[in-house]
PDB file of C-alpha atoms and ligand atoms in Angstrom:
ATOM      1  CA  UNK R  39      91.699  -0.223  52.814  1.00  0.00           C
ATOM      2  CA  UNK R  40      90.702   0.426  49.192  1.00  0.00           C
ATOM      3  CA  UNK R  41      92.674   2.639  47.095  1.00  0.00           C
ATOM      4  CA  UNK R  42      91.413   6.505  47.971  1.00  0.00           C
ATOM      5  CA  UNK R  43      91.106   9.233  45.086  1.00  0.00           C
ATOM      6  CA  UNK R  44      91.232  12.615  46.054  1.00  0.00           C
ATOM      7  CA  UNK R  45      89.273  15.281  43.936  1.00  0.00           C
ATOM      8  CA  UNK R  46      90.795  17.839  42.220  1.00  0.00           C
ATOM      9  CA  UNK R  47      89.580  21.194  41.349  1.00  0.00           C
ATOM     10  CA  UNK R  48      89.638  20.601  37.886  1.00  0.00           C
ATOM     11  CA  UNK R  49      87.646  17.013  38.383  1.00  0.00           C
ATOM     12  CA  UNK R  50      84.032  17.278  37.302  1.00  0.00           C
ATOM     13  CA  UNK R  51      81.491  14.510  37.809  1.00  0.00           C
ATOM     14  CA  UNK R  52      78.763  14.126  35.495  1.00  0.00           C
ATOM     15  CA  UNK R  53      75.235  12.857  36.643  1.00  0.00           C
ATOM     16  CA  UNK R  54      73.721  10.508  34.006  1.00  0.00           C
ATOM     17  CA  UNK R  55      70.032  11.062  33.394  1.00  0.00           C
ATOM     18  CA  UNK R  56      68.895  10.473  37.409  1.00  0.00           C
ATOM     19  CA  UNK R  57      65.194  11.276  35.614  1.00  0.00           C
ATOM     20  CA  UNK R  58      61.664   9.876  36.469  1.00  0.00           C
ATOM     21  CA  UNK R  59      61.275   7.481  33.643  1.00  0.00           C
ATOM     22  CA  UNK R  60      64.745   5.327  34.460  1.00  0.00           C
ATOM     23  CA  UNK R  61      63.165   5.204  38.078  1.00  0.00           C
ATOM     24  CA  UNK R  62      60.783   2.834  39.109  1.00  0.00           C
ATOM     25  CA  UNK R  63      57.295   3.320  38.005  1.00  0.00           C
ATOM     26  CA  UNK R  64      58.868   5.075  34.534  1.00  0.00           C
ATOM     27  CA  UNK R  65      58.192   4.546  31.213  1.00  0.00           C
ATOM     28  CA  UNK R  66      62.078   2.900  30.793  1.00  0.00           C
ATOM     29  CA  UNK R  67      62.416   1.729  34.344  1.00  0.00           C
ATOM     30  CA  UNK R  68      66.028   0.787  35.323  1.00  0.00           C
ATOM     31  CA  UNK R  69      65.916  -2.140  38.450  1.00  0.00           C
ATOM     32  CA  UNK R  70      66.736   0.149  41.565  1.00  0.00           C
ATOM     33  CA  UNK R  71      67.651   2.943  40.093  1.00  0.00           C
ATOM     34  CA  UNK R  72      66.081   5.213  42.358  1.00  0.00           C
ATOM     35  CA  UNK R  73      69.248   3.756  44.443  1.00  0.00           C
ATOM     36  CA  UNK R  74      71.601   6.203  43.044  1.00  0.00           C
ATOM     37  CA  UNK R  75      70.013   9.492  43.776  1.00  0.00           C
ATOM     38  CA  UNK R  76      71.060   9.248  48.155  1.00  0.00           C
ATOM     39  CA  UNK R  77      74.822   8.327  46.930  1.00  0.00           C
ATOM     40  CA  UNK R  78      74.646  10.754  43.981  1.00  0.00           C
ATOM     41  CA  UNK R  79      73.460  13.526  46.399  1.00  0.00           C
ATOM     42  CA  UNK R  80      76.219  12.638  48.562  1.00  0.00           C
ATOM     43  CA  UNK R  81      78.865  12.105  46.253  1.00  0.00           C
ATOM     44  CA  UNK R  82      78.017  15.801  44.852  1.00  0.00           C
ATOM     45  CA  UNK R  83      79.148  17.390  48.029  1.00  0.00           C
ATOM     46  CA  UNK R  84      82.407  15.974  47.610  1.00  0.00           C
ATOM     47  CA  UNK R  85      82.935  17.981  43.296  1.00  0.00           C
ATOM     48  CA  UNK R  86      83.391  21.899  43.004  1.00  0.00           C
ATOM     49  CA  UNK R  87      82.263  21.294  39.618  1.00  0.00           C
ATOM     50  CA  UNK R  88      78.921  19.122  38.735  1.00  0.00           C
ATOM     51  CA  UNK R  89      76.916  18.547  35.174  1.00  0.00           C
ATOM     52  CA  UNK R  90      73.728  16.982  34.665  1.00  0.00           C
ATOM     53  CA  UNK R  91      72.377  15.455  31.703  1.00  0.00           C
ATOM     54  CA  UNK R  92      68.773  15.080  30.714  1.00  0.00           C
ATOM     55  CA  UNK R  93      67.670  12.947  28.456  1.00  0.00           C
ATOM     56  CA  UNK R  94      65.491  15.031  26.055  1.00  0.00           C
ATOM     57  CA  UNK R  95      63.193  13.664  23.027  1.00  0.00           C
ATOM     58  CA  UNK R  96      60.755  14.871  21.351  1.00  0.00           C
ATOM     59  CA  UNK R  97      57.571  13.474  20.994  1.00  0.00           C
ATOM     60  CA  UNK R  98      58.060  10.607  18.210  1.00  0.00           C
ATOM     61  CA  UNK R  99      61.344  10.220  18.425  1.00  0.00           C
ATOM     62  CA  UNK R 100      62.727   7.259  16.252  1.00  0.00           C
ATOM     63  CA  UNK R 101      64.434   5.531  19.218  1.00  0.00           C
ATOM     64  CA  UNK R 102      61.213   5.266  20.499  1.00  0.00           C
ATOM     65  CA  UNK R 103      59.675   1.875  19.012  1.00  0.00           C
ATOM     66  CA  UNK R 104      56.138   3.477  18.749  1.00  0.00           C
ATOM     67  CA  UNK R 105      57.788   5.258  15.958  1.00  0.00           C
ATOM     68  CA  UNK R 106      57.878   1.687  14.004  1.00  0.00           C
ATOM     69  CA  UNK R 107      54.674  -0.092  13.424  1.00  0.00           C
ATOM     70  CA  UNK R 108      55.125  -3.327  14.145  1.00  0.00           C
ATOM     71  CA  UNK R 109      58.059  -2.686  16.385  1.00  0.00           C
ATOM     72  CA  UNK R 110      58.300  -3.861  19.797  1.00  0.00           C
ATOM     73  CA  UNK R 111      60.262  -2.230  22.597  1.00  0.00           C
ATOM     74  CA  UNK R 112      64.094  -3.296  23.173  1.00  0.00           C
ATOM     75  CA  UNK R 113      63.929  -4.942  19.637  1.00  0.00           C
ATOM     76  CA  UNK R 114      67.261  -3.583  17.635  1.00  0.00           C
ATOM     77  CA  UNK R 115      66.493  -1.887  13.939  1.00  0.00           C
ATOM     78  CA  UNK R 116      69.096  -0.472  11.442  1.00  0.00           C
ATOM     79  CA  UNK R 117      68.742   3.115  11.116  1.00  0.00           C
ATOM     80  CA  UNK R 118      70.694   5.233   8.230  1.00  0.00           C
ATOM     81  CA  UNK R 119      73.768   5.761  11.110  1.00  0.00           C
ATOM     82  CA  UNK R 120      73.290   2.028  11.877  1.00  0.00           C
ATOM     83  CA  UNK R 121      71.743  -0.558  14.999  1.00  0.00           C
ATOM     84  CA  UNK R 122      69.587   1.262  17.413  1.00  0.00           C
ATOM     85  CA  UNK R 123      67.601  -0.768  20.239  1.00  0.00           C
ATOM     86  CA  UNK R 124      64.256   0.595  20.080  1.00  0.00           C
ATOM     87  CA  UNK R 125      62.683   1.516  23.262  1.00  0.00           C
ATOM     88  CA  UNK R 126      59.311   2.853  25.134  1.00  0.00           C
ATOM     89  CA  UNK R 127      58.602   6.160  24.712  1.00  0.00           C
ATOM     90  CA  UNK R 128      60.675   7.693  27.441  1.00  0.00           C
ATOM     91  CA  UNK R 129      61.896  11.412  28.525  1.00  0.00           C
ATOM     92  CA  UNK R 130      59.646  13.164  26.353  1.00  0.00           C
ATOM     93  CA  UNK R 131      60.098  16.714  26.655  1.00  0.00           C
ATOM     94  CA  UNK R 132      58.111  18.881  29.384  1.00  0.00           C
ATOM     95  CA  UNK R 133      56.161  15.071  30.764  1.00  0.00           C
ATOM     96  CA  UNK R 134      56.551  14.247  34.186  1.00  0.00           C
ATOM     97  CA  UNK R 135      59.116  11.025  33.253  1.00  0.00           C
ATOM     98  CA  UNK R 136      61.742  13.856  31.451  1.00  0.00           C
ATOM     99  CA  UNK R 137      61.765  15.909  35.088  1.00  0.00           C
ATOM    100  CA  UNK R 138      64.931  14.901  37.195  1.00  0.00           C
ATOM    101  CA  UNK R 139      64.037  12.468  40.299  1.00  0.00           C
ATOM    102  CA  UNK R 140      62.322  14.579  43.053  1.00  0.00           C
ATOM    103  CA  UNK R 141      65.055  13.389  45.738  1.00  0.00           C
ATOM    104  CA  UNK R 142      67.965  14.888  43.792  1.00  0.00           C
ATOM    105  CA  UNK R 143      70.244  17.435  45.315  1.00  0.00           C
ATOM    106  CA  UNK R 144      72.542  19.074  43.596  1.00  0.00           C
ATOM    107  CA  UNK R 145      72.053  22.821  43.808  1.00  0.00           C
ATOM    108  CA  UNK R 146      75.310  23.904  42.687  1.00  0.00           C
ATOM    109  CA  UNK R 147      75.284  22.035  39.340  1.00  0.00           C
ATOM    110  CA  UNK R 148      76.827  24.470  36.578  1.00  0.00           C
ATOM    111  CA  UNK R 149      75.364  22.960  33.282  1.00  0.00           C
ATOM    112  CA  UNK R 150      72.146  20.940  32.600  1.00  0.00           C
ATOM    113  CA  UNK R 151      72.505  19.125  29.019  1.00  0.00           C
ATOM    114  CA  UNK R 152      69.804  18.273  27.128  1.00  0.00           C
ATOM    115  CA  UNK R 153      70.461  15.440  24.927  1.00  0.00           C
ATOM    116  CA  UNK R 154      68.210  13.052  22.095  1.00  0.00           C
ATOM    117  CA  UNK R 155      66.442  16.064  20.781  1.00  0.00           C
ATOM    118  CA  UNK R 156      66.989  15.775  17.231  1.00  0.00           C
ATOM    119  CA  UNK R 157      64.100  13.394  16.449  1.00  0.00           C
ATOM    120  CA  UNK R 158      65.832  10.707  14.141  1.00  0.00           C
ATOM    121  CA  UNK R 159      69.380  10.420  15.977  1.00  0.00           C
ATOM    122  CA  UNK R 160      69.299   9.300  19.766  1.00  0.00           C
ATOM    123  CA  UNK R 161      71.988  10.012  21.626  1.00  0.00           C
ATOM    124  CA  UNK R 162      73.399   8.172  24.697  1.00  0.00           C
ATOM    125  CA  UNK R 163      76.520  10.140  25.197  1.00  0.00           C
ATOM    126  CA  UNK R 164      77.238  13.255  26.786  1.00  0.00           C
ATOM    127  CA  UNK R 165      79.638  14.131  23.859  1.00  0.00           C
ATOM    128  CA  UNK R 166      78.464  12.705  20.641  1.00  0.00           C
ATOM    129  CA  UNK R 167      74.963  11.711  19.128  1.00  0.00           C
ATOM    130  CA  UNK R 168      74.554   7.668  18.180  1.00  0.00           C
ATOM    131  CA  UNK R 169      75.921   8.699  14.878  1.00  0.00           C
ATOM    132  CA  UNK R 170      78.875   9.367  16.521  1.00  0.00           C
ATOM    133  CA  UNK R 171      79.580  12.902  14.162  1.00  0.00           C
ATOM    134  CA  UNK R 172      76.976  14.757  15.740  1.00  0.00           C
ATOM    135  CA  UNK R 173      78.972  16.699  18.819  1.00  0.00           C
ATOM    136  CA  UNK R 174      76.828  17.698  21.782  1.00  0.00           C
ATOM    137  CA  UNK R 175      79.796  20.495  22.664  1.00  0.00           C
ATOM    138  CA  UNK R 176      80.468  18.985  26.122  1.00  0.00           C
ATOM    139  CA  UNK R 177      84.089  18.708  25.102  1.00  0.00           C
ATOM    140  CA  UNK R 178      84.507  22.099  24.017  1.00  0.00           C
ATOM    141  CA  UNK R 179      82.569  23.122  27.604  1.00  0.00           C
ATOM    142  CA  UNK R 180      84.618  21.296  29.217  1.00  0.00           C
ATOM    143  CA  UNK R 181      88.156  22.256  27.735  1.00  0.00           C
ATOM    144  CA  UNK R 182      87.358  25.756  27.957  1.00  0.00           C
ATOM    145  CA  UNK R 183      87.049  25.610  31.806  1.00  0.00           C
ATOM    146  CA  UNK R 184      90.230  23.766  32.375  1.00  0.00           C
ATOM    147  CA  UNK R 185      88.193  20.689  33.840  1.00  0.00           C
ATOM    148  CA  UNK R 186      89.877  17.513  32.785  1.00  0.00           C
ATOM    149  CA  UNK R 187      88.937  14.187  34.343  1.00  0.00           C
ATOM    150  CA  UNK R 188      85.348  12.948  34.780  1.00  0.00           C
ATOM    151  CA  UNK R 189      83.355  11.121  37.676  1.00  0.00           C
ATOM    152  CA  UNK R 190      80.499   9.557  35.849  1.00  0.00           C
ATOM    153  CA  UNK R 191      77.190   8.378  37.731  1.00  0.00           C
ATOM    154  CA  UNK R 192      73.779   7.765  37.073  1.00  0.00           C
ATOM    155  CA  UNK R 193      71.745   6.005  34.567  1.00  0.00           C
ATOM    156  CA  UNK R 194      71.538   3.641  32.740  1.00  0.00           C
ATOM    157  CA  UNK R 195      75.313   2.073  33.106  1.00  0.00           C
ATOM    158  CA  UNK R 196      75.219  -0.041  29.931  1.00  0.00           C
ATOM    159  CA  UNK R 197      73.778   3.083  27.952  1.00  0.00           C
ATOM    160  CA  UNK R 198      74.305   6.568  28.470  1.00  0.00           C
ATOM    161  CA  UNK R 199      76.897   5.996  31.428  1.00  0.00           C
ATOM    162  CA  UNK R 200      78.751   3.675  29.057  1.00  0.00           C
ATOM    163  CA  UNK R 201      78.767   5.734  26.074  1.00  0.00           C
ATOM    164  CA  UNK R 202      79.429   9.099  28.141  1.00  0.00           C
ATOM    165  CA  UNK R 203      82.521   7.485  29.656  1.00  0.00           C
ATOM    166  CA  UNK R 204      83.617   5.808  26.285  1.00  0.00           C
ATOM    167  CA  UNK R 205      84.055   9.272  24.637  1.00  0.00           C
ATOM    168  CA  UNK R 206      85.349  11.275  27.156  1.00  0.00           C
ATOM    169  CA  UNK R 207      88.461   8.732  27.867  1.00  0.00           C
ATOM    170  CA  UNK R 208      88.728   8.997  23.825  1.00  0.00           C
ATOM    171  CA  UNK R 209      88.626  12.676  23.908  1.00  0.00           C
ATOM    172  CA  UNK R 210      91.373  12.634  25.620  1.00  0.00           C
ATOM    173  CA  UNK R 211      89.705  13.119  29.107  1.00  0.00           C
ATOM    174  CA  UNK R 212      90.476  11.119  32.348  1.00  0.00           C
ATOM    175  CA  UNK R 213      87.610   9.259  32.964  1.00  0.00           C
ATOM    176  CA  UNK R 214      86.496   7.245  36.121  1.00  0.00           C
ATOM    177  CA  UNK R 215      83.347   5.572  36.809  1.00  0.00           C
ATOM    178  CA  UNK R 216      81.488   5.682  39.962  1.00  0.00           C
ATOM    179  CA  UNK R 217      79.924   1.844  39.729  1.00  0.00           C
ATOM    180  CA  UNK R 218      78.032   1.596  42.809  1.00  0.00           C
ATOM    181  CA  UNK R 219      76.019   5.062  42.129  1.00  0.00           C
ATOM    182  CA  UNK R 220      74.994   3.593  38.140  1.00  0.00           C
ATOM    183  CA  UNK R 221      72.288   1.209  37.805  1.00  0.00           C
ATOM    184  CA  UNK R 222      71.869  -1.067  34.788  1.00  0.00           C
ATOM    185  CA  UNK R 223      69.113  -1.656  31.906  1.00  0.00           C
ATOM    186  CA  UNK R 224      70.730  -4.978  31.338  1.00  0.00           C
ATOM    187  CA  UNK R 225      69.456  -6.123  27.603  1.00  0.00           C
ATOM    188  CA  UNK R 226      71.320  -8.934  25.793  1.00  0.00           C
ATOM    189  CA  UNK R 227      74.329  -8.887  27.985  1.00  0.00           C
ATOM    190  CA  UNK R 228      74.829  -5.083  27.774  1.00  0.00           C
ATOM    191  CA  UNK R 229      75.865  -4.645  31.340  1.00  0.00           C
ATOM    192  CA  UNK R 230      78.598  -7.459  31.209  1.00  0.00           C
ATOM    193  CA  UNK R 231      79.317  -6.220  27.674  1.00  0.00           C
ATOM    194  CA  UNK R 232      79.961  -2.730  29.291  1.00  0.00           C
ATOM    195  CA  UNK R 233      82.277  -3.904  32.172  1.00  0.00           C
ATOM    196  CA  UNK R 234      84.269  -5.658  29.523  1.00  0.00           C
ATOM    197  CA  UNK R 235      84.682  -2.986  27.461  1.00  0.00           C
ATOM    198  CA  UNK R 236      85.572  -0.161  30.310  1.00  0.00           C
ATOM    199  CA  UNK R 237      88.119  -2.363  31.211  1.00  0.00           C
ATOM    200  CA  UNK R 238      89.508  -3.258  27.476  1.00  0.00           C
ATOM    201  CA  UNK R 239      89.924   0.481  27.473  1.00  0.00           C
ATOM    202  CA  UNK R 240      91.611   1.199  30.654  1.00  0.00           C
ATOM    203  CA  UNK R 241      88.311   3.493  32.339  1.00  0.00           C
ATOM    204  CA  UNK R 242      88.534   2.243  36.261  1.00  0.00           C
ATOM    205  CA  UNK R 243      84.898   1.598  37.919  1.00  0.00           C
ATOM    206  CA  UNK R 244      85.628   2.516  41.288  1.00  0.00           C
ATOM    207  CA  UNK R 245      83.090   3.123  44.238  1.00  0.00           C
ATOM    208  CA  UNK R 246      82.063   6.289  45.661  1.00  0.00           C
ATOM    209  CA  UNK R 247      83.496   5.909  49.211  1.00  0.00           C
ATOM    210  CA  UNK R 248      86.725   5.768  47.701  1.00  0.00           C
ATOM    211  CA  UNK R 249      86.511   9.484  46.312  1.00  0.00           C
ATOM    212  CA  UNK R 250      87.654  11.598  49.223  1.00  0.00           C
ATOM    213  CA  UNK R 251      87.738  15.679  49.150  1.00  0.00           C
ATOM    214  CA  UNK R 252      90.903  16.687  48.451  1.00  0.00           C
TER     215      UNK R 252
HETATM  216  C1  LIG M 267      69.138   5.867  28.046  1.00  0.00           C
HETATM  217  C2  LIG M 267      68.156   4.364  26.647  1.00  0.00           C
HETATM  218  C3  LIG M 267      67.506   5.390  25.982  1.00  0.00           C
HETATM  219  C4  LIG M 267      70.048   6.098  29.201  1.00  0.00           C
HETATM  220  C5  LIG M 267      68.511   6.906  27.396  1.00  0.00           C
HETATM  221  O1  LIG M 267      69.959   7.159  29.849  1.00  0.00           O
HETATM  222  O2  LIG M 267      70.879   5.205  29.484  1.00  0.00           O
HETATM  223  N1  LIG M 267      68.972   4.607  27.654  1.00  0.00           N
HETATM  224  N2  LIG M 267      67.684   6.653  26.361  1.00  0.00           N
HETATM  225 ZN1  LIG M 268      66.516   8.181  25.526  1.00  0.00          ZN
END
C-alpha cells in the first residue's frame, strides 16, 4: 500500500485555474484537462479549507501574443522582468473561457484569487507575479489563518501549478502536489522540466487516493 497522508486542519489545498479555456474546446486547451475537475471535486471533500485561483487578464494583456504583431502563440519574448512564452488570448475577464469549468464542486471554497490582471506582468503563481516582486498576498492570507501546508491541483502543471508550488515551499510553506488531479501544457519540455525541478527542491507529487481525512 502507498504511503497515506492524513489532512490536517491547518492543510489547505489550492485549485489551479480548473477554468473553461485550459479545458478542451478553450482558447489555451490543456490535453484532458477536463480530467481533473471529478478528482478535484472529490479530493475537496476530503480539505476543511479550499482556495481557488482564476486566472484573470484583461483584454490585451502582454502575455497574450496578439499583443505582439508578428508574434505567434507559445513563441518566448523578453519582456522588461525577462522571458515570457506568449500565448492565445486566454481567461479574459467576464468571457465564457475565464468562468470556472461547469462540473466543478466546491461550495465551501473560502477565497477565489484573481490573478494576471495587471496588463503587462502575467502571473502564474498564486503568490508572486512573473516578476517575481509583485506579491499576490496569498502568503499573508494564508499566515494569518494559521494554514500551513498546501495540496496543489489543477491546471496547467508545468505553469501555474509549478510556479504556485515553487513559492509556497520557498515561503516557507509545506507544499505537496496532487499529480494525478494536474494536467500538463507540455511546451519545450516544460512538464519534464517541472518534475525535475519539484523534485530538486524536495516538493513530493503524490496522488490523490493517498490523502485520507484525518
Ligand atoms: C496558465 C499559461 C498562461 C496556467 C495561465 O494556468 O497554467 N498558463 N496563463
Ligand atoms: Zn494566463
Amino acid at each position: 500500500m502507498a504511503e497515506r497522508i492524513a489532512v490536517a486542519p491547518s492543510d489547505i489545498l489550492l485549485v489551479v485555474d480548473v477554468q473553461n479555456d485550459f479545458c478542451p474546446g478553450g482558447n489555451l486547451a490543456v490535453t484532458k484537462g477536463d480530467e481533473v475537475v471529478a478528482i478535484v471535486n472529490r479530493l475537496c471533500q476530503r480539505f476543511h479549507h479550499v482556495v481557488l485561483t482564476q486566472d484573470w487578464h484583461p483584454r490585451g494583456h502582454l502575455s497574450f501574443a496578439s499583443s505582439h504583431p508578428g508574434r505567434k502563440p507559445f513563441e518566448t519574448i523578453v519582456l522588461p522582468y525577462g522571458p515570457q512564452v506568449l500565448w492565445p488570448d486566454h481567461c479574459v475577464q467576464e468571457t465564457q473561457g475565464a468562468e470556472f469549468h461547469a462540473g466543478l464542486r466546491i461550495p465551501h471554497a473560502e477565497l477565489v484569487l484573481h490573478k494576471g490582471y495587471h496588463r503587462a506582468i502575467d502571473s502564474y503563481s498564486a503568490f508572486f507575479e512573473n516578476d517575481r516582486t509583485t506579491p499576490t498576498g496569498l502568503a499573508g492570507y494564508l499566515r494569518e489563518r494559521g494554514l500551513a501546508r498546501l495540496f496543489v491541483a489543477g491546471l496547467a502543471f508545468d505553469f501555474c501549478v509549478r510556479y504556485s508550488a515553487e513559492d509556497a515551499h520557498r515561503a516557507g510553506f509545506g507544499v505537496v502536489v496532487v499529480e494525478d488531479a494536474c494536467r500538463a501544457i507540455d511546451v519545450d519540455g516544460s512538464a519534464a522540466a517541472t518534475r525535475q525541478s519539484l523534485a530538486d527542491l524536495g516538493v513530493a507529487l503524490i496522488g490523490a487516493d493517498a490523502i485520507v481525512e484525518r
